């Protein structure tokens, strides 16, 4: 747990506290008295701002605490007991949520990813194959589709891809749910063409990530069509996901959606990522995937990995072969130019 | 959602943000970088302080977000699939958690409360009756015991009562779990004789409430005997209860357990509650229960209730009869003498 | 496990195999080949006969194996994830199903029974109290009502009582589900005025018990309104309740509903029960409840209980006081006049 | 639902009733009175015979009703809440049980099959990869291994393969569970070298299939090591898998384990399968897999498939390509030489 001054941190995007504007507002309002459970004016205000940012005046918005919790709560709310959720085999719900979806009684029906993404064609085929199977009544029915924007690999769905997915989902009565844990980094990417308004139009439920995008914690679930999930408040409570001091989330999302902060907050991460990717290419490193957001995946020899690790915290992603590994550098809203330059120097040194 | 200056708030103990010391530390550390999921030095430090405060050097400590979440996670971790949790019929898990325990597959086996409490004798009888029943293998086996300190009625278990419960639980291999959502108010009560050390000795798991006791959020689960719950980290994750930025909880509990703050933080609530109770008695109000902590239950005519409601936010507890109601005033660590005096004047006016 | 000739068996109504007509048909059809999972002509025929007997031409009928299984499957199918099932505190699902309902994620919301029954007034009050509670969104919503006909105490709902329950349930959008594990004994009781047609009209789902009413096993779930439970076949499979050789249940229910056998099959049990009750009264025994079906509850001194136990298998129901117990004699479709007379002699001897 | 005399049935191995010896015994004992829930002498006797046949004098034996039910009950009993069950991607629990394992809260961790089987090496690698993963505490821990003997493809594990699996499972504290839905056909196969004694020695739990092997229904769970699953009776009840008239299963398994019937009962199926496979080869049909038990998989053009379907019921397995399909012929204990010859003639006709 080194915490020395000289060490560089590019291991993840949840290593700092919150954006200064959030901290300031939390301080200012600290001793005000408000009712609990998200009925307070700060939460109401945040919800209204989110509705506006999404161009979804009828949307219901709920503020939860963390990503796994949000995924489990939304998926349990959308599925019937005999249905499963379709996801990429690299989807967060399929891999790193300790079985939270199965804990709720549902199977994750995985399909192979490409660059972390799944396609409308895959969904269409999966549904067709399911109903073509003579034994389909003995199988888990696909009941909804889960995707992440950006994906777990840092890639992006284009508006066209998302629209195609949405179409096939709606034709097959499969709610489409978008996990936006890192949504700010999608919105800040020059390559992105999917807006909050698009998400509200094309998905049935999505969430706007706070934890990895500048908040202390918090994820804002947006249900564009009012009444789509009856009694969601109680479902949240049943999942242990209801915050007593709801306003602490309300204030944070209120700030994130003041003056378009959420649309800007990912920019420094993008700039740092661009520079790091340029340096990696320049110094002859091999990117395992050319990602347009704040996660950079790079194949290095185990020797080089060890050297870099002397100065930098990064994520070990997976073994590539006996002598190479895939490592991940993640930038964030709080990444400084100074740290980025230092990282680039270290990369140069170890090239 | 009145929020005007002149209105008084005695509806609950989670109406403010956090103790100033917590806010200060969150500000100071805001842009430091630390690893996630509670592996950071702040969380490690908080755990160590809690171990010391509990005189439990081997204890495992985990920081979760909220009470219902904590109850569901701990209870699921302690019970076998065929067991249920014994609780007072007024226990929070039996009433106001939207079925979170049943969502985890377990029955709450209720026994009648007295002043919000259950007794060793009741547990003994319940176990005896269970195994005496010819059909017990067709029934839900009692697998653990849940109590709250203070109880949902603001009452306290004495050390003697707790020791008796602990003894009968251990004799019957029933883990004893103590919900300490409002534990600071127990520890600050002049009538209390149960220390943190007692809790660590007499229970198998207990939690130290943060949300209602001065934190923005957070509950510290203490497992005095190391290894008592294998893989609890994964169980927490599976329940969606793992905080990515774990240090936000760590910093808060670190402050709460610096210089004995947690032992002091409930004092203002106690003083305010004493004065309010004295005033209620003086002005001829009827207390429905003489509670030693920060919740005051009072029987008033519906007419009087309406009058008080013009100036004060309080909790409607239950209908008493056709013309009377039970109402609750809750004080907190943040209750001021000024507000207390104002409330007393309103009580005098409406006596 | 005595099995000697001289011993008498009045412990329950599932001590024999099946009605001879069933065994004969199983033998005759044994080597025929049919498709599985209840798609065979015998099952189709049985379903059609049940529809006719219930005057419910649109009803969907499913044949399951046992009572607990049927209750869990139907209740899970009818409830939303955040709802519970209302039942008498003596209801089978609340007591002797090892937590099968909680295993499915749902709370049993108990109300006090009277003679094993609950009333329309109780349901009305429960619903009103629920929605009157300021915290109802933090509580388990009543989602359906469960009753047994006859009840676990052998008592009967009258048509009037059932109609009142049905009315209040429909007004409150609560499906009414009737557990008919011993339904043949209700239908054979002279005091009964509730027909199969009434059940189909007044309930949303009910089941016609086979296991305790002359079959080797089997319970026929009747859903009077077609489409009421979408994908129930898959829900049955998911609950492990789908019989591969479905026709074994189909043949049994086919026989039970040929020439009105199900309506007659309980008669011998009724006649035996009448004679036993008359004898008990004549010899000065105290009935704990005057039940109109095949279960007779009687308070005896522990001494007398021991003496009777030398010759007779009966059910120990519960401790009455320190020196007395409640015992149960159950008659069945297979109870002979000879055994009944022998029991009466033993009762006379020990009076 | 054709049921005409001339039609041939090779669609599955659960198309008839029960072996005549079973039917005879059910008839003879039909009106005897015994206690319920498997405490009767017939069930006790059957359990003792199974213990002897398995050379496992300490084994606990439980008689359940069907395969999916048995799998769900055993797997829920063996796993901790945070664990999953490892299975071939073609394993029955992974495909055709409508999510019964997920309903119990557990993930099925699939590994690629080869001829329907998985290997010790795969398990070893899976465990190593799991604990090598930096994020393993965020993932579903492998908690047990599930295999089928014979597999869903009709193939067999050799004693050597099973011993290797058992070894790696024990080294890694993973209970090994064997689904023996069609075990009689393994035991009757000339290629088989795995005995009941081997299963009792090498697995932690296995079940001896009745439904597909000559019984009306029923699966016998064998737990070689006494006390391995505490309170399994209650777990069975909780899963709705407890038969009230337990003796109906007891009598059936009693007959199946009298004079080695279970070891012989699959022979006619083997002989028929041999002849059909020989004919298929002789007439130039392409087997998709050369299976040593009672399931024969064959690739035919869709045209030929339609022709055969005019006279024979068989199983459609899967699409092979645009113009071909894989079909399955299943023989059973009840398959006659006459029907086998008729099938061969039809195969000749359509070659």
Coordinates of N, CA, C and O in Angstrom, one line a residue, chain D residues 149-225:
Chain D
X149 N -23.0 -39.0 -15.8 CA -22.5 -40.4 -16.3 C -23.7 -41.2 -16.6 O -24.4 -41.6 -15.7
X150 N -24.0 -41.6 -17.8 CA -23.4 -41.1 -19.0 C -23.7 -39.6 -19.2 O -24.6 -39.1 -18.6
X151 N -22.9 -39.0 -20.1 CA -23.1 -37.5 -20.3 C -24.4 -37.3 -21.2 O -25.0 -38.2 -21.6
X152 N -24.7 -36.0 -21.3 CA -25.8 -35.6 -22.1 C -25.6 -36.1 -23.6 O -26.6 -36.1 -24.4
X153 N -24.4 -36.4 -24.0 CA -24.2 -36.9 -25.3 C -24.1 -38.4 -25.4 O -23.7 -39.0 -26.4
X154 N -24.4 -39.1 -24.3 CA -24.3 -40.5 -24.2 C -23.0 -41.1 -24.1 O -22.8 -42.4 -24.1
X155 N -22.0 -40.3 -23.8 CA -20.6 -40.8 -23.7 C -20.3 -41.2 -22.2 O -21.1 -40.8 -21.3
X156 N -19.2 -41.8 -22.0 CA -18.9 -42.3 -20.7 C -17.5 -41.8 -20.2 O -16.6 -41.7 -20.9
X157 N -17.5 -41.5 -18.9 CA -16.2 -41.3 -18.3 C -15.6 -42.6 -18.0 O -16.3 -43.5 -17.5
X158 N -14.3 -42.8 -18.3 CA -13.7 -44.1 -17.8 C -13.3 -44.0 -16.4 O -13.3 -42.9 -15.8
X159 N -13.0 -45.1 -15.8 CA -12.6 -45.1 -14.4 C -11.4 -44.2 -14.2 O -11.3 -43.4 -13.2
X160 N -10.5 -44.2 -15.1 CA -9.3 -43.4 -15.0 C -9.6 -41.9 -15.1 O -9.1 -41.1 -14.3
X161 N -10.5 -41.6 -16.0 CA -10.9 -40.2 -16.1 C -11.6 -39.7 -14.8 O -11.3 -38.6 -14.3
X162 N -12.5 -40.6 -14.3 CA -13.2 -40.2 -13.1 C -12.3 -40.1 -11.9 O -12.4 -39.1 -11.1
X163 N -11.3 -41.0 -11.8 CA -10.4 -41.0 -10.7 C -9.5 -39.7 -10.8 O -9.2 -39.1 -9.8
X164 N -9.1 -39.3 -12.0 CA -8.3 -38.1 -12.1 C -9.2 -36.8 -11.7 O -8.7 -36.0 -11.0
X165 N -10.4 -36.8 -12.2 CA -11.3 -35.7 -11.7 C -11.4 -35.7 -10.2 O -11.4 -34.6 -9.6
X166 N -11.7 -36.9 -9.7 CA -11.9 -37.0 -8.2 C -10.6 -36.4 -7.5 O -10.7 -35.7 -6.5
X167 N -9.5 -36.8 -8.0 CA -8.2 -36.4 -7.3 C -8.1 -34.9 -7.3 O -7.8 -34.3 -6.3
X168 N -8.3 -34.3 -8.5 CA -8.1 -32.8 -8.6 C -9.2 -32.1 -7.8 O -8.9 -31.1 -7.1
X169 N -10.4 -32.7 -7.7 CA -11.4 -32.1 -6.9 C -11.1 -32.1 -5.5 O -11.2 -31.1 -4.7
X170 N -10.6 -33.3 -5.0 CA -10.3 -33.4 -3.6 C -9.1 -32.5 -3.2 O -9.1 -31.9 -2.1
X171 N -8.1 -32.4 -4.1 CA -7.0 -31.6 -3.8 C -7.4 -30.1 -3.7 O -6.8 -29.3 -2.9
X172 N -8.5 -29.8 -4.3 CA -8.9 -28.4 -4.3 C -10.2 -28.2 -3.5 O -10.9 -27.1 -3.6
X173 N -10.6 -29.2 -2.7 CA -11.7 -29.1 -1.8 C -13.0 -28.8 -2.6 O -13.8 -28.0 -2.1
X174 N -13.1 -29.3 -3.8 CA -14.3 -29.2 -4.6 C -15.1 -30.5 -4.6 O -14.7 -31.5 -5.1
X175 N -16.3 -30.5 -3.9 CA -17.1 -31.7 -4.0 C -17.4 -32.1 -5.4 O -17.6 -31.2 -6.3
X176 N -17.3 -33.3 -5.7 CA -17.6 -33.8 -7.1 C -19.0 -34.5 -7.0 O -19.2 -35.4 -6.2
X177 N -19.8 -34.1 -7.9 CA -21.2 -34.6 -7.9 C -21.5 -35.2 -9.3 O -21.3 -34.5 -10.3
X178 N -22.0 -36.4 -9.3 CA -22.3 -37.1 -10.5 C -23.8 -37.2 -10.7 O -24.5 -37.9 -9.9
X179 N -24.3 -36.7 -11.8 CA -25.7 -36.8 -12.2 C -25.8 -38.1 -13.0 O -25.3 -38.3 -14.1
X180 N -26.6 -39.1 -12.4 CA -26.7 -40.4 -13.0 C -28.1 -40.6 -13.5 O -28.7 -41.7 -13.4
X181 N -28.7 -39.6 -14.1 CA -30.1 -39.7 -14.6 C -30.2 -41.0 -15.5 O -31.2 -41.7 -15.4
X182 N -29.2 -41.3 -16.3 CA -29.3 -42.5 -17.1 C -28.2 -43.5 -16.7 O -27.7 -44.3 -17.5
X183 N -27.9 -43.6 -15.4 CA -26.8 -44.4 -15.0 C -27.0 -45.9 -15.3 O -26.0 -46.6 -15.7
X184 N -28.2 -46.4 -15.4 CA -28.4 -47.8 -15.8 C -27.8 -48.1 -17.1 O -27.3 -49.2 -17.4
X185 N -27.8 -47.1 -18.0 CA -27.3 -47.3 -19.4 C -25.8 -47.3 -19.4 O -25.2 -47.9 -20.2
X186 N -25.2 -46.6 -18.5 CA -23.8 -46.6 -18.3 C -23.4 -48.0 -17.8 O -22.5 -48.7 -18.4
X187 N -24.1 -48.4 -16.7 CA -23.7 -49.7 -16.1 C -23.9 -50.9 -17.0 O -23.2 -51.9 -16.9
X188 N -24.8 -50.7 -18.0 CA -25.1 -51.9 -18.9 C -24.2 -51.8 -20.1 O -24.2 -52.7 -21.0
X189 N -23.4 -50.7 -20.3 CA -22.6 -50.6 -21.5 C -21.3 -51.5 -21.5 O -20.6 -51.5 -20.4
X190 N -21.1 -52.2 -22.5 CA -19.9 -53.0 -22.5 C -18.6 -52.2 -22.4 O -17.6 -52.7 -21.9
X191 N -18.7 -51.0 -22.8 CA -17.5 -50.1 -22.7 C -17.2 -49.5 -21.3 O -16.2 -48.9 -21.1
X192 N -18.2 -49.7 -20.4 CA -18.1 -49.0 -19.1 C -17.2 -49.8 -18.2 O -17.2 -51.0 -18.1
X193 N -16.4 -49.0 -17.4 CA -15.6 -49.7 -16.4 C -15.8 -48.9 -15.0 O -14.9 -49.1 -14.1
X194 N -16.8 -48.1 -14.9 CA -17.1 -47.4 -13.7 C -18.2 -48.1 -12.9 O -19.4 -48.1 -13.4
X195 N -18.0 -48.6 -11.8 CA -19.0 -49.3 -11.0 C -19.7 -48.4 -10.0 O -19.2 -47.3 -9.8
X196 N -20.8 -48.9 -9.4 CA -21.4 -48.1 -8.3 C -20.4 -47.9 -7.2 O -20.4 -46.8 -6.6
X197 N -19.6 -48.9 -6.9 CA -18.6 -48.8 -5.9 C -17.6 -47.7 -6.2 O -17.2 -46.9 -5.4
X198 N -17.2 -47.6 -7.5 CA -16.3 -46.5 -7.9 C -16.9 -45.2 -7.7 O -16.3 -44.2 -7.2
X199 N -18.2 -45.0 -8.1 CA -18.9 -43.8 -7.9 C -18.9 -43.4 -6.4 O -18.7 -42.2 -6.0
X200 N -19.2 -44.4 -5.5 CA -19.2 -44.1 -4.1 C -17.8 -43.7 -3.6 O -17.7 -42.9 -2.6
X201 N -16.8 -44.2 -4.2 CA -15.5 -43.9 -3.7 C -15.0 -42.6 -4.3 O -14.3 -41.8 -3.6
X202 N -15.3 -42.3 -5.5 CA -14.7 -41.2 -6.2 C -15.5 -39.9 -6.2 O -14.9 -38.8 -6.4
X203 N -16.8 -40.0 -5.9 CA -17.6 -38.8 -5.9 C -18.0 -38.4 -4.4 O -17.8 -39.2 -3.5
X204 N -18.4 -37.2 -4.2 CA -18.9 -36.8 -2.9 C -20.4 -37.0 -2.8 O -21.0 -37.3 -1.7
X205 N -21.1 -36.8 -3.9 CA -22.5 -37.1 -4.0 C -22.8 -37.6 -5.4 O -22.2 -37.1 -6.4
X206 N -23.7 -38.6 -5.6 CA -24.1 -39.0 -6.9 C -25.6 -39.4 -6.9 O -26.1 -39.7 -5.8
X207 N -26.2 -39.4 -8.0 CA -27.6 -39.9 -7.9 C -27.8 -41.0 -9.0 O -27.2 -41.0 -10.0
X208 N -28.6 -42.0 -8.5 CA -28.9 -43.2 -9.4 C -30.3 -42.9 -10.0 O -31.3 -42.8 -9.3
X209 N -30.3 -42.7 -11.3 CA -31.5 -42.3 -11.9 C -32.6 -43.4 -12.0 O -32.3 -44.6 -12.4
X210 N -33.8 -43.1 -11.6 CA -34.9 -44.0 -11.8 C -35.8 -43.7 -12.9 O -36.1 -44.5 -13.7
X211 N -36.1 -42.4 -13.1 CA -37.1 -42.0 -14.1 C -36.8 -42.5 -15.5 O -37.7 -43.0 -16.1
X212 N -35.6 -42.5 -15.9 CA -35.2 -42.9 -17.2 C -34.7 -44.3 -17.3 O -34.4 -44.9 -18.3
X213 N -34.7 -45.0 -16.1 CA -34.2 -46.3 -16.0 C -35.1 -47.3 -15.4 O -34.7 -48.2 -14.6
X214 N -36.4 -47.2 -15.7 CA -37.3 -48.2 -15.4 C -38.3 -47.9 -14.3 O -39.2 -48.8 -14.0
X215 N -38.2 -46.8 -13.6 CA -39.2 -46.4 -12.6 C -40.2 -45.5 -13.1 O -40.1 -44.9 -14.2
X216 N -41.4 -45.3 -12.4 CA -42.4 -44.3 -12.8 C -41.7 -42.9 -12.7 O -42.0 -42.0 -13.4
X217 N -40.9 -42.8 -11.6 CA -40.2 -41.6 -11.3 C -39.2 -41.9 -10.2 O -39.3 -43.0 -9.6
X218 N -38.4 -41.0 -9.9 CA -37.5 -41.2 -8.7 C -36.0 -41.2 -9.0 O -35.6 -41.8 -10.1
X219 N -35.3 -40.6 -8.2 CA -33.8 -40.5 -8.3 C -33.3 -40.7 -6.9 O -33.7 -40.1 -5.9
X220 N -32.3 -41.6 -6.8 CA -31.7 -41.9 -5.4 C -30.4 -41.2 -5.2 O -29.4 -41.5 -5.9
X221 N -30.4 -40.2 -4.3 CA -29.2 -39.5 -4.0 C -28.4 -40.3 -3.0 O -28.9 -40.7 -2.0
X222 N -27.1 -40.5 -3.4 CA -26.2 -41.3 -2.5 C -25.1 -40.3 -2.0 O -24.4 -39.7 -2.8
X223 N -25.0 -40.2 -0.7 CA -24.0 -39.4 -0.1 C -23.1 -40.4 0.7 O -23.4 -40.8 1.8
X224 N -22.0 -40.8 0.0 CA -21.2 -41.9 0.6 C -20.7 -41.7 2.1 O -20.7 -42.6 2.9
X225 N -20.3 -40.4 2.3 CA -19.8 -40.1 3.6 C -20.9 -39.5 4.5 O -21.4 -38.4 4.3

